[in-house]
Coordinates of C-alpha atoms in Angstrom, one line a residue:
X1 CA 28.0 46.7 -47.2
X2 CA 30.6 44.0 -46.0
X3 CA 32.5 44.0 -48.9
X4 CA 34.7 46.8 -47.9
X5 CA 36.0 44.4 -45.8
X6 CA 37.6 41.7 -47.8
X7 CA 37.8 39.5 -44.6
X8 CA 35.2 40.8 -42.9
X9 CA 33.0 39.7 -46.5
X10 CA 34.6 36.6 -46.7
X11 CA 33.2 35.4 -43.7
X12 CA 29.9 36.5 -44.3
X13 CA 30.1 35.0 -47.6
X14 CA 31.1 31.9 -46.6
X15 CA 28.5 31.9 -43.4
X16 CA 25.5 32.2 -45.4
X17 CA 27.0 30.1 -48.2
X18 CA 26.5 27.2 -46.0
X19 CA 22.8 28.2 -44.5
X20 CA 21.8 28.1 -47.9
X21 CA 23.5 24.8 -49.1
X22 CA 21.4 23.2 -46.3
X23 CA 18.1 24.7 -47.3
X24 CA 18.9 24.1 -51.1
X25 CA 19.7 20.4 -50.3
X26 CA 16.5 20.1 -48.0
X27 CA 14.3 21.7 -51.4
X28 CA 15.9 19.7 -53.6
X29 CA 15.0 16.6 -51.6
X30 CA 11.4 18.1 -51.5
X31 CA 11.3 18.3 -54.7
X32 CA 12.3 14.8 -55.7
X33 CA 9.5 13.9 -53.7
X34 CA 7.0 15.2 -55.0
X35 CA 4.6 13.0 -56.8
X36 CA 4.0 16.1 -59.3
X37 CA 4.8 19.9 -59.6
X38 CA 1.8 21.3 -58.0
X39 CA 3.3 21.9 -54.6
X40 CA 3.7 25.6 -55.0
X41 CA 5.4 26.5 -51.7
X42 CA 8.1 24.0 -52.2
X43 CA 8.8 25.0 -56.3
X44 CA 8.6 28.6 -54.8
X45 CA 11.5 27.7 -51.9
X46 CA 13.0 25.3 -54.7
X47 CA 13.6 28.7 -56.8
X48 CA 14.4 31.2 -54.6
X49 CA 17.2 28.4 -52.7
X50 CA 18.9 27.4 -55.8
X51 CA 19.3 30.9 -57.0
X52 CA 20.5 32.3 -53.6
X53 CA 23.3 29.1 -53.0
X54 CA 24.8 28.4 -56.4
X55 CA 25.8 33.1 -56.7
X56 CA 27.1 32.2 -53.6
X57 CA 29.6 29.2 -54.9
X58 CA 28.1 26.6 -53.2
X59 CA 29.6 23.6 -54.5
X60 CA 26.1 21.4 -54.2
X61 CA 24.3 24.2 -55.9
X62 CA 26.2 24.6 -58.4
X63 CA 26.7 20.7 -59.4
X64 CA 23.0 20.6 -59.3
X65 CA 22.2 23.2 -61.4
X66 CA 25.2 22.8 -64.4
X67 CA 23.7 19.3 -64.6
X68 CA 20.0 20.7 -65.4
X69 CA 22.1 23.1 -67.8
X70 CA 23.6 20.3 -69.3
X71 CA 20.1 18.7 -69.8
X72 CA 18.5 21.6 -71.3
X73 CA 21.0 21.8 -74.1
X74 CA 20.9 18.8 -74.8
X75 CA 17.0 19.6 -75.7
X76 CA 15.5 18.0 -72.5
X77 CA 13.2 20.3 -70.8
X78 CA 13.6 21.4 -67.4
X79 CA 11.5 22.7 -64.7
X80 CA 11.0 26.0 -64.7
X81 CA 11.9 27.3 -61.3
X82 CA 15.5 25.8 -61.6
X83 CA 16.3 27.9 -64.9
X84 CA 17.1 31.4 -63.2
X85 CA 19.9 29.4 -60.7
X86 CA 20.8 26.6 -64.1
X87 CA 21.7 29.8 -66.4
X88 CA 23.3 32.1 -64.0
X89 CA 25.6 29.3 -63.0
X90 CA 26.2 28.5 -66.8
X91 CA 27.5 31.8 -67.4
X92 CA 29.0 32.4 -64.4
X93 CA 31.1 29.4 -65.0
X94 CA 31.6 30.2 -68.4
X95 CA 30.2 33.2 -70.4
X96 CA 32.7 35.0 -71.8
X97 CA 33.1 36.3 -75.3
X98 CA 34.8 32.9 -76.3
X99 CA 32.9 30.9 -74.6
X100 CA 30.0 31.4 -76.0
X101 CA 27.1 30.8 -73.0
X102 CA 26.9 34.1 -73.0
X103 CA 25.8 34.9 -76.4
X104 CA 23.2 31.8 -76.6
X105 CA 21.4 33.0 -73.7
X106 CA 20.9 36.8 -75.2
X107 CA 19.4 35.0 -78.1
X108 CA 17.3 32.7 -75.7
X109 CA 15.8 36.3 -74.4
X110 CA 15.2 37.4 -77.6
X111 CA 13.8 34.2 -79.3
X112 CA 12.2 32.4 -76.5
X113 CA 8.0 32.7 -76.2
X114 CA 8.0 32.1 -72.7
X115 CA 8.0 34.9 -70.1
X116 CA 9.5 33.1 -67.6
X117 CA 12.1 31.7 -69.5
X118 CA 12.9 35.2 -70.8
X119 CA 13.4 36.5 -67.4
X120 CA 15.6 33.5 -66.6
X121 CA 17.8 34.5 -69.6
X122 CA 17.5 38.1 -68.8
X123 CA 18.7 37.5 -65.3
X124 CA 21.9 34.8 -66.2
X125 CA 22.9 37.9 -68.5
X126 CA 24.5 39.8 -65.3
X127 CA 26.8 36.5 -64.0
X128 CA 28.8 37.0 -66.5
X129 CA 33.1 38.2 -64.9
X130 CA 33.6 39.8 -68.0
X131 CA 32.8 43.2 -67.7
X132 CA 33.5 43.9 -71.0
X133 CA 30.6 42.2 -72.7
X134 CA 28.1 44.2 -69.8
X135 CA 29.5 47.2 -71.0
X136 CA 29.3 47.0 -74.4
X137 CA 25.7 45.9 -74.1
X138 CA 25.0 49.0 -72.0
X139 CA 26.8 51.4 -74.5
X140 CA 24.5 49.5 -77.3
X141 CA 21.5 51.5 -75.1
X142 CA 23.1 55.0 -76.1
X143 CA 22.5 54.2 -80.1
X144 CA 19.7 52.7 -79.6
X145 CA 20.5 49.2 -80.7
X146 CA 20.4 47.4 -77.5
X147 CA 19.0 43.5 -78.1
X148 CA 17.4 43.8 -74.6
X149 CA 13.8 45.8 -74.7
X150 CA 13.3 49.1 -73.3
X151 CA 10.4 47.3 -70.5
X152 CA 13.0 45.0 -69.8
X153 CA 15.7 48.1 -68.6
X154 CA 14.9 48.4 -65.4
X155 CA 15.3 44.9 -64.6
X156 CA 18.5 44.3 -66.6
X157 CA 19.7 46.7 -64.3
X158 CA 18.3 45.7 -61.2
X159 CA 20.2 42.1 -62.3
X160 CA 23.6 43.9 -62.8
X161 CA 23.7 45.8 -59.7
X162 CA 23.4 42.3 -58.0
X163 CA 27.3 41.2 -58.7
X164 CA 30.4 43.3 -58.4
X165 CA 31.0 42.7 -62.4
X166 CA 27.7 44.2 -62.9
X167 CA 28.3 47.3 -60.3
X168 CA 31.5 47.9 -62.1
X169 CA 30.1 47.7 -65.7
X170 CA 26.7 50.2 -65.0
X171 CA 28.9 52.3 -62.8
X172 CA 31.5 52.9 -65.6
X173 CA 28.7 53.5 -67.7
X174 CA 26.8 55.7 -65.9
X175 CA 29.8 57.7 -65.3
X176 CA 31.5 58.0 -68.5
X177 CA 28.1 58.8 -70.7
X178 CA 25.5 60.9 -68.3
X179 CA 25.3 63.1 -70.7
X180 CA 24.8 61.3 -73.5
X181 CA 22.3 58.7 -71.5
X182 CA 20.0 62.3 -70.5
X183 CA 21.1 64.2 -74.2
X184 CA 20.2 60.8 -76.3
X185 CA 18.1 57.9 -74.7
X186 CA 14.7 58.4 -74.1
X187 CA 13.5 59.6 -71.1
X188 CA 17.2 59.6 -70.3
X189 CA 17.2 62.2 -66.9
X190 CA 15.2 59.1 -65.7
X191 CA 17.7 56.5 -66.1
X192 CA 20.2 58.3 -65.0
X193 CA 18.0 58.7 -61.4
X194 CA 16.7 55.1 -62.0
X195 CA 20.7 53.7 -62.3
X196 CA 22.4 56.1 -59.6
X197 CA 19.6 55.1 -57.2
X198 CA 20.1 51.2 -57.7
X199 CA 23.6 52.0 -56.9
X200 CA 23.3 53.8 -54.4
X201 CA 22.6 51.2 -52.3
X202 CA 24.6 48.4 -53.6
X203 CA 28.2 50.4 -54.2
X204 CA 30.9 49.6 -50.9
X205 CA 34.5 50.1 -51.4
X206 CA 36.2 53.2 -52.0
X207 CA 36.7 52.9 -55.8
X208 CA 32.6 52.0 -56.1
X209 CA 32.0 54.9 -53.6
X210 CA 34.4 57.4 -55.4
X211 CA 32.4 56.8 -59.0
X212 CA 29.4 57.7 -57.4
X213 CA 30.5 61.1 -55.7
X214 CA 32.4 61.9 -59.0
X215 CA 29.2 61.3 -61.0
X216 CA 26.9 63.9 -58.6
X217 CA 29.2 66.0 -58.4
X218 CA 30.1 66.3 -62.3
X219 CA 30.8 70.2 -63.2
X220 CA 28.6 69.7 -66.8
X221 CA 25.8 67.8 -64.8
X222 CA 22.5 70.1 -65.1
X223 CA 21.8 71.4 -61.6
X224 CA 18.5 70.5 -61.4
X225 CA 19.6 66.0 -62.1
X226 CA 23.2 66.9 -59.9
X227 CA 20.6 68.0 -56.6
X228 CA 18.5 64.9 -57.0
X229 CA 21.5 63.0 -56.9
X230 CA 23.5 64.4 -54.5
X231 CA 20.4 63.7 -52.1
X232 CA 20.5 60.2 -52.8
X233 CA 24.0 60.2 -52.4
X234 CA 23.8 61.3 -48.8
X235 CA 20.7 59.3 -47.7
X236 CA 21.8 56.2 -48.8
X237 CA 25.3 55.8 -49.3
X238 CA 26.7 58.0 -46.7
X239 CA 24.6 56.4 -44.0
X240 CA 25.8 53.1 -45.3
X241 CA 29.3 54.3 -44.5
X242 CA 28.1 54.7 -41.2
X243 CA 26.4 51.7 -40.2
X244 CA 29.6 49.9 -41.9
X245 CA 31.5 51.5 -39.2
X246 CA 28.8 51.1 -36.5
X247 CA 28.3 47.7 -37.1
X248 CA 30.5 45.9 -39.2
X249 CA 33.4 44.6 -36.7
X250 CA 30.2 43.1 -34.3
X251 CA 29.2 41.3 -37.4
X252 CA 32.9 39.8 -37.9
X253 CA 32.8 38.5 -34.6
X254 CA 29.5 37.1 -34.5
X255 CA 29.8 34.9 -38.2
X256 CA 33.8 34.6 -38.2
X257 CA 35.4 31.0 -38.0
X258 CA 35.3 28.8 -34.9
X259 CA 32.3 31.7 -33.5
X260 CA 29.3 30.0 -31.2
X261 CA 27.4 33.1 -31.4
X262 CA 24.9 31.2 -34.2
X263 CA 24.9 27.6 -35.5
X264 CA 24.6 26.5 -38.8
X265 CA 23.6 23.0 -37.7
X266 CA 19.9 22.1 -38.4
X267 CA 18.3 18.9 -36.1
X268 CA 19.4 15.7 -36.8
X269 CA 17.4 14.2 -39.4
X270 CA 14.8 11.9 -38.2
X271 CA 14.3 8.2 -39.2
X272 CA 11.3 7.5 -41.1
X273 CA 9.6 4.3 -41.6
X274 CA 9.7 3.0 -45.1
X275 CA 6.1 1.9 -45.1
X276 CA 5.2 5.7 -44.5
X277 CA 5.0 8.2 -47.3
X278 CA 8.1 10.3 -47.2
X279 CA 6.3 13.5 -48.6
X280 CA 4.0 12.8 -45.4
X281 CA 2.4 16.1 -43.6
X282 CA 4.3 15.7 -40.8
X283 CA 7.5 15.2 -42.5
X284 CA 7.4 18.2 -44.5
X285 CA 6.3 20.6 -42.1
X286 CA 8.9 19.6 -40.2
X287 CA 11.5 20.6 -42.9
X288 CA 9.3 23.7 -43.7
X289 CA 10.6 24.8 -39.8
X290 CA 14.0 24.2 -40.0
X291 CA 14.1 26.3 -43.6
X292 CA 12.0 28.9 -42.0
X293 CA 14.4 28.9 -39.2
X294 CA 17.5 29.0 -41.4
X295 CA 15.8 31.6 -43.4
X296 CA 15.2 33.9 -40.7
X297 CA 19.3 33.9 -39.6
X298 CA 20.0 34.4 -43.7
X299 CA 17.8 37.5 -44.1
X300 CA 19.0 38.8 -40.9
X301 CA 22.9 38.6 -42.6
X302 CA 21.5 39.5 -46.2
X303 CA 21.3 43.2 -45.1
X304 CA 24.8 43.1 -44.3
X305 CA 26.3 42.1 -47.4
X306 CA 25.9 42.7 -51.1
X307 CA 24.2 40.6 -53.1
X308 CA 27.3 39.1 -55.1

């Protein structure tokens, strides 16, 4: 919602940027801890961390998780729950038609046996900036030769609609083929529902918001699929609009520069004796609070902004 303020967004950007970097430092430490992989919370945190700092550029993530990359192409394997966060950051760092990340990882998804490591691929698919790779491999959808698998639609565009690239791309290709995508595709009057209602709640500047009205209100959209829509338009992106006015200059004041209206500074850390354990009970717990505690603040911004 904050990105139709480019400052405003910024901020917010840049806010949460760091609350994450601080949990994603404190996992990774957990992790190199452990004695083994069995600690499920901390692979869990480990996952869902790495994933959520390195879309948002931060620079420890990031370094982190292009190294694993590196590793994995050289043929070492890596843990699992760093792969979604390695790949996305691959591609987003890379992964355009010359680069050629992008076109290894579709054939990961189609060649790999692993279910997880399909979804990773999957996923790292949408963090590409070139928006014309997304669209061509939507338009592959309308003959029918799309690599990805029908099952896997849903979530291929779930993944898009999570970065402005990916917005842009499924917007454009809802828009410029409805018919087509309801005439053509399979059970096509649901994607079209299926896309414009993923949108709905991630579009936020005028252009994004523009598409979307254009696309309900199309002359040769059956009256029956232009209804549905225009109901989703006005109970999710018109009231949107509204709490974007309601709320969004509080939200600027509270996260902008210089502001003491929340810390990002956790406790300082403690000193441990060396003859004690480090992955101790104590220890951990007490970095289990302060990530639950930065959490909580984070989730409370997430509504705010979009996901890229």
């Amino acid at each position: 919602r904050m990105r139709r303020s480019d400052r405003g967004h910024a901020d917010v950007k840049a806010f949460v940027s760091r609350l994450a970097g601080i949990a994603f430092r404190m996992v990774d430490k957990l992790v190199a801890q452990q004695k083994n992989r069995s600690q499920h919370p901390i692979n869990i945190g480990w996952n869902a961390f790495s994933t959520w700092a390195c879309k948002l550029n931060n620079d420890d993530c990031e370094r982190t998780t292009l190294d694993y990359y590196r590793r994995w192409l050289n043929g070492e394997e890596i843990p699992a729950d760093i792969k979604d966060a390695a790949f996305c950051t691959a591609i987003r760092r890379g992964g355009s038609a010359a680069d050629g990340t992008w076109e290894k990882m579709l054939d990961l998804y189609k060649t790999t046996r692993t279910h997880s490591e399909r979804q990773s691929a999957l996923h790292a698919l949408s963090c590409t900036e070139d928006v014309q790779l997304l669209t061509t491999l939507l338009e592959m959808i309308l003959e029918n030769k799309c690599p990805i698998e029908k099952h896997d639609y849903n979530a291929l565009f779930v993944a898009l609609s999570s970065t402005s690239t990916g917005v842009t791309a499924l917007t454009n290709f809802l828009r410029n083929h409805f018919a087509s995508i309801i005439n053509n595709v399979e059970n096509g009057k649901n994607m079209v529902f299926t896309v414009y209602s993923i949108l709905s709640s991630k579009v936020s500047t005028d252009q994004e918001i523009t598409k979307m009205s254009e696309i309900a209100s199309a002359t040769t959209m059956p009256v029956e699929i232009k209804n549905k829509l225009r109901a989703i338009y006005h109970g999710e992106i018109e009231n949107n609009l509204k709490w974007f006015d309601l709320y969004s200059i509080a939200i600027r004041e509270i996260i902008k520069p210089g502001s003491t209206n929340i810390s990002t500074t956790t406790p300082a850390d403690k000193t441990q004796d060396d003859s004690k354990d480090s992955s101790s009970a104590p220890s951990i717990f007490h970095d289990y609070t302060t990530i639950l505690r930065m959490l909580t603040v984070s989730l409370l911004i997430k509504f705010f902004i979009n996901n890229d």
